[in-house]
Amino acid sequence: QKEVEQNSGPLSVPEGAIASLNCTYSDRGSQSFFWYRQYSGKSPELIMSIYSNGDKEDGRFTAQLNKASQYVSLLIRDSQPSDSATYLCAPDIGGAQKLVFGQGTRLTINP
Amino acid sequence: GAGVSQSPRYKVAKRGQDVALRCDPISGHVSLFWYQQALGQGPEFLTYFQNEAQLDKSGLPSDRFFAERPEGSVSTLKIQRTQQEDSAVYLCASSPGGGQPQHFGDGTRLSIL
């Protein structure tokens, strides 16, 4: 089993709809969870961080964490073409600061 | 500076040459990380510093890879006797520590011919 698994892409969503990105992780000791957005040829950009179970909302983005299920998700409401990118899920490793990244989910928002 | 700065942005080297990649973290960030990203994959952890101390180097692929941060600020990742499989984007990130988010530089794209 991979340490971090993300829903396979590419994922295509019409403009204005909700995009749902999912991630499962294997390390029960993980304490911090991050979602990064990466445009082609660019470096990862932090979108959301979440540390406790439940939902965390920031503008059009909502992160959801369920530590018992080892599951974290990212919802993007009112999707825009500028949201088209690869989204990377990154929990820390065993509560340490280093991150382990999933392979990423490529999201395309269709106008 | 305002963000993490990496140089050079692009580096082309012949197999067998040594290369040095530089990272200047966000001012005041105690933690500094190096990652390697292959095309189409997520970044993979290489090594981590807290101030000048290298706390984890478990991700370095071989003893040809060496990183340092002598004064707790700028860091250099050195690769000796480069091989074609070293071709990748090398990303540097910094954070204030304590589980706070990491912020990435633009990366160095390394190509080994």
Short mmCIF file of N, CA and C in Angstrom, two decimals, chain B residues 10-90:
data_model
loop_
_atom_site.label_atom_id
_atom_site.label_comp_id
_atom_site.label_asym_id
_atom_site.label_seq_id
_atom_site.Cartn_x
_atom_site.Cartn_y
_atom_site.Cartn_z
N TYR B 10 17.64 26.68 -13.78
CA TYR B 10 17.91 25.56 -14.68
C TYR B 10 19.41 25.25 -14.64
N LYS B 11 19.70 23.96 -14.66
CA LYS B 11 21.09 23.55 -14.66
C LYS B 11 21.23 22.35 -15.59
N VAL B 12 22.14 22.46 -16.53
CA VAL B 12 22.46 21.34 -17.41
C VAL B 12 23.90 20.95 -17.13
N ALA B 13 24.13 19.67 -16.89
CA ALA B 13 25.46 19.18 -16.60
C ALA B 13 25.70 17.87 -17.34
N LYS B 14 26.94 17.60 -17.59
CA LYS B 14 27.29 16.32 -18.20
C LYS B 14 27.42 15.27 -17.11
N ARG B 15 27.10 14.05 -17.48
CA ARG B 15 27.22 12.95 -16.53
C ARG B 15 28.63 12.92 -15.96
N GLY B 16 28.70 12.77 -14.63
CA GLY B 16 30.00 12.73 -13.97
C GLY B 16 30.43 14.05 -13.33
N GLN B 17 29.78 15.15 -13.74
CA GLN B 17 30.12 16.44 -13.16
C GLN B 17 29.45 16.61 -11.79
N ASP B 18 30.00 17.49 -10.99
CA ASP B 18 29.40 17.84 -9.71
C ASP B 18 28.54 19.09 -9.89
N VAL B 19 27.41 19.15 -9.17
CA VAL B 19 26.56 20.34 -9.22
C VAL B 19 26.23 20.79 -7.80
N ALA B 20 25.92 22.07 -7.67
CA ALA B 20 25.53 22.65 -6.38
C ALA B 20 24.28 23.51 -6.59
N LEU B 21 23.27 23.24 -5.79
CA LEU B 21 22.00 23.95 -5.88
C LEU B 21 21.81 24.74 -4.60
N ARG B 22 21.36 25.99 -4.75
CA ARG B 22 21.27 26.89 -3.60
C ARG B 22 19.83 27.19 -3.24
N CYS B 23 19.58 27.33 -1.93
CA CYS B 23 18.26 27.69 -1.44
C CYS B 23 18.39 28.76 -0.37
N ASP B 24 17.65 29.83 -0.54
CA ASP B 24 17.59 30.92 0.44
C ASP B 24 16.17 30.96 1.00
N PRO B 25 15.98 30.52 2.25
CA PRO B 25 14.62 30.38 2.77
C PRO B 25 13.99 31.73 3.14
N ILE B 26 12.73 31.67 3.50
CA ILE B 26 12.05 32.87 4.01
C ILE B 26 12.73 33.30 5.31
N SER B 27 12.94 34.58 5.45
CA SER B 27 13.63 35.10 6.62
C SER B 27 12.93 34.67 7.91
N GLY B 28 13.73 34.12 8.83
CA GLY B 28 13.17 33.72 10.11
C GLY B 28 12.67 32.28 10.18
N HIS B 29 12.58 31.62 9.03
CA HIS B 29 12.13 30.22 9.04
C HIS B 29 13.25 29.32 9.52
N VAL B 30 12.98 28.56 10.58
CA VAL B 30 14.02 27.71 11.15
C VAL B 30 14.14 26.38 10.43
N SER B 31 13.07 25.94 9.80
CA SER B 31 13.08 24.62 9.16
C SER B 31 13.25 24.76 7.65
N LEU B 32 14.09 23.91 7.09
CA LEU B 32 14.35 23.93 5.65
C LEU B 32 14.37 22.51 5.14
N PHE B 33 13.72 22.31 4.01
CA PHE B 33 13.53 20.97 3.44
C PHE B 33 13.98 20.96 1.99
N TRP B 34 14.51 19.83 1.56
CA TRP B 34 14.78 19.58 0.15
C TRP B 34 13.93 18.40 -0.32
N TYR B 35 13.34 18.56 -1.49
CA TYR B 35 12.54 17.51 -2.13
C TYR B 35 13.02 17.35 -3.57
N GLN B 36 12.79 16.16 -4.09
CA GLN B 36 13.07 15.86 -5.50
C GLN B 36 11.76 15.51 -6.17
N GLN B 37 11.49 16.10 -7.31
CA GLN B 37 10.25 15.81 -8.01
C GLN B 37 10.53 15.35 -9.43
N ALA B 38 10.15 14.12 -9.71
CA ALA B 38 10.25 13.59 -11.06
C ALA B 38 8.99 13.97 -11.83
N LEU B 39 9.09 13.95 -13.14
CA LEU B 39 7.97 14.36 -14.00
C LEU B 39 6.74 13.51 -13.72
N GLY B 40 5.61 14.17 -13.45
CA GLY B 40 4.36 13.46 -13.25
C GLY B 40 4.19 12.83 -11.88
N GLN B 41 5.11 13.11 -10.98
CA GLN B 41 5.04 12.55 -9.63
C GLN B 41 4.99 13.65 -8.59
N GLY B 42 4.58 13.30 -7.38
CA GLY B 42 4.65 14.26 -6.29
C GLY B 42 6.08 14.40 -5.79
N PRO B 43 6.38 15.48 -5.09
CA PRO B 43 7.73 15.64 -4.53
C PRO B 43 8.06 14.52 -3.55
N GLU B 44 9.34 14.15 -3.52
CA GLU B 44 9.81 13.15 -2.57
C GLU B 44 10.84 13.78 -1.64
N PHE B 45 10.68 13.52 -0.37
CA PHE B 45 11.54 14.08 0.66
C PHE B 45 12.98 13.63 0.49
N LEU B 46 13.91 14.57 0.63
CA LEU B 46 15.34 14.24 0.61
C LEU B 46 15.96 14.44 1.99
N THR B 47 15.86 15.67 2.53
CA THR B 47 16.52 15.96 3.78
C THR B 47 15.90 17.18 4.44
N TYR B 48 16.19 17.38 5.73
CA TYR B 48 15.54 18.40 6.54
C TYR B 48 16.52 18.98 7.55
N PHE B 49 16.49 20.31 7.68
CA PHE B 49 17.31 21.02 8.64
C PHE B 49 16.43 21.80 9.61
N GLN B 50 16.86 21.82 10.84
CA GLN B 50 16.30 22.76 11.80
C GLN B 50 17.46 23.65 12.22
N ASN B 51 17.36 24.91 11.85
CA ASN B 51 18.52 25.81 11.95
C ASN B 51 19.68 25.17 11.21
N GLU B 52 20.85 25.03 11.81
CA GLU B 52 21.99 24.47 11.08
C GLU B 52 22.09 22.96 11.22
N ALA B 53 21.24 22.36 12.05
CA ALA B 53 21.32 20.92 12.29
C ALA B 53 20.53 20.14 11.25
N GLN B 54 21.19 19.17 10.63
CA GLN B 54 20.52 18.29 9.69
C GLN B 54 19.88 17.16 10.48
N LEU B 55 18.58 17.23 10.67
CA LEU B 55 17.90 16.28 11.54
C LEU B 55 17.49 14.99 10.85
N ASP B 56 17.37 15.03 9.54
CA ASP B 56 16.91 13.85 8.82
C ASP B 56 17.47 13.90 7.40
N LYS B 57 18.21 12.89 7.04
CA LYS B 57 18.71 12.80 5.66
C LYS B 57 18.36 11.45 5.06
N SER B 58 17.29 10.87 5.57
CA SER B 58 16.91 9.52 5.16
C SER B 58 16.48 9.42 3.70
N GLY B 59 16.09 10.52 3.09
CA GLY B 59 15.63 10.50 1.71
C GLY B 59 16.71 10.68 0.67
N LEU B 60 17.92 10.99 1.08
CA LEU B 60 19.00 11.17 0.11
C LEU B 60 19.25 9.85 -0.60
N PRO B 61 19.23 9.81 -1.94
CA PRO B 61 19.26 8.54 -2.68
C PRO B 61 20.58 7.79 -2.56
N SER B 62 21.67 8.51 -2.40
CA SER B 62 22.97 7.84 -2.31
C SER B 62 23.96 8.78 -1.63
N ASP B 63 25.15 8.26 -1.40
CA ASP B 63 26.16 9.10 -0.76
C ASP B 63 26.74 10.13 -1.71
N ARG B 64 26.25 10.17 -2.95
CA ARG B 64 26.65 11.23 -3.86
C ARG B 64 25.93 12.55 -3.53
N PHE B 65 24.86 12.43 -2.76
CA PHE B 65 24.06 13.60 -2.41
C PHE B 65 24.47 14.10 -1.02
N PHE B 66 24.66 15.41 -0.93
CA PHE B 66 25.11 16.01 0.32
C PHE B 66 24.45 17.37 0.46
N ALA B 67 23.95 17.69 1.66
CA ALA B 67 23.33 18.99 1.89
C ALA B 67 23.92 19.62 3.14
N GLU B 68 23.95 20.93 3.12
CA GLU B 68 24.47 21.65 4.28
C GLU B 68 23.72 22.97 4.47
N ARG B 69 23.76 23.46 5.70
CA ARG B 69 23.14 24.75 6.05
C ARG B 69 23.97 25.33 7.19
N PRO B 70 25.19 25.70 6.91
CA PRO B 70 26.18 25.98 7.96
C PRO B 70 25.82 27.09 8.93
N GLU B 71 25.08 28.10 8.50
CA GLU B 71 24.76 29.21 9.39
C GLU B 71 23.28 29.29 9.70
N GLY B 72 22.58 28.20 9.39
CA GLY B 72 21.16 28.16 9.71
C GLY B 72 20.28 29.00 8.82
N SER B 73 20.81 29.42 7.68
CA SER B 73 20.00 30.20 6.75
C SER B 73 20.05 29.55 5.37
N VAL B 74 20.95 30.02 4.51
CA VAL B 74 21.08 29.48 3.16
C VAL B 74 21.53 28.02 3.23
N SER B 75 20.98 27.22 2.31
CA SER B 75 21.35 25.81 2.23
C SER B 75 21.83 25.49 0.82
N THR B 76 22.73 24.52 0.74
CA THR B 76 23.22 24.05 -0.55
C THR B 76 23.05 22.55 -0.63
N LEU B 77 22.49 22.09 -1.73
CA LEU B 77 22.40 20.66 -2.03
C LEU B 77 23.44 20.37 -3.10
N LYS B 78 24.34 19.47 -2.80
CA LYS B 78 25.41 19.13 -3.73
C LYS B 78 25.23 17.70 -4.21
N ILE B 79 25.41 17.50 -5.48
CA ILE B 79 25.35 16.16 -6.08
C ILE B 79 26.68 15.93 -6.77
N GLN B 80 27.38 14.89 -6.35
CA GLN B 80 28.68 14.56 -6.93
C GLN B 80 28.51 13.48 -8.00
N ARG B 81 29.38 13.54 -8.99
CA ARG B 81 29.43 12.50 -10.04
C ARG B 81 28.02 12.22 -10.56
N THR B 82 27.37 13.26 -11.06
CA THR B 82 25.98 13.15 -11.47
C THR B 82 25.74 12.03 -12.47
N GLN B 83 24.54 11.47 -12.38
CA GLN B 83 24.09 10.41 -13.29
C GLN B 83 22.76 10.84 -13.91
N GLN B 84 22.40 10.19 -15.00
CA GLN B 84 21.19 10.60 -15.71
C GLN B 84 19.94 10.51 -14.84
N GLU B 85 19.91 9.54 -13.94
CA GLU B 85 18.72 9.40 -13.09
C GLU B 85 18.59 10.53 -12.07
N ASP B 86 19.60 11.39 -11.96
CA ASP B 86 19.51 12.54 -11.08
C ASP B 86 18.69 13.68 -11.71
N SER B 87 18.39 13.55 -12.99
CA SER B 87 17.60 14.58 -13.68
C SER B 87 16.21 14.66 -13.04
N ALA B 88 15.87 15.85 -12.56
CA ALA B 88 14.60 16.06 -11.86
C ALA B 88 14.52 17.54 -11.51
N VAL B 89 13.40 17.91 -10.90
CA VAL B 89 13.29 19.24 -10.31
C VAL B 89 13.57 19.10 -8.82
N TYR B 90 14.46 19.94 -8.32
CA TYR B 90 14.81 19.92 -6.91
C TYR B 90 14.15 21.13 -6.25
#
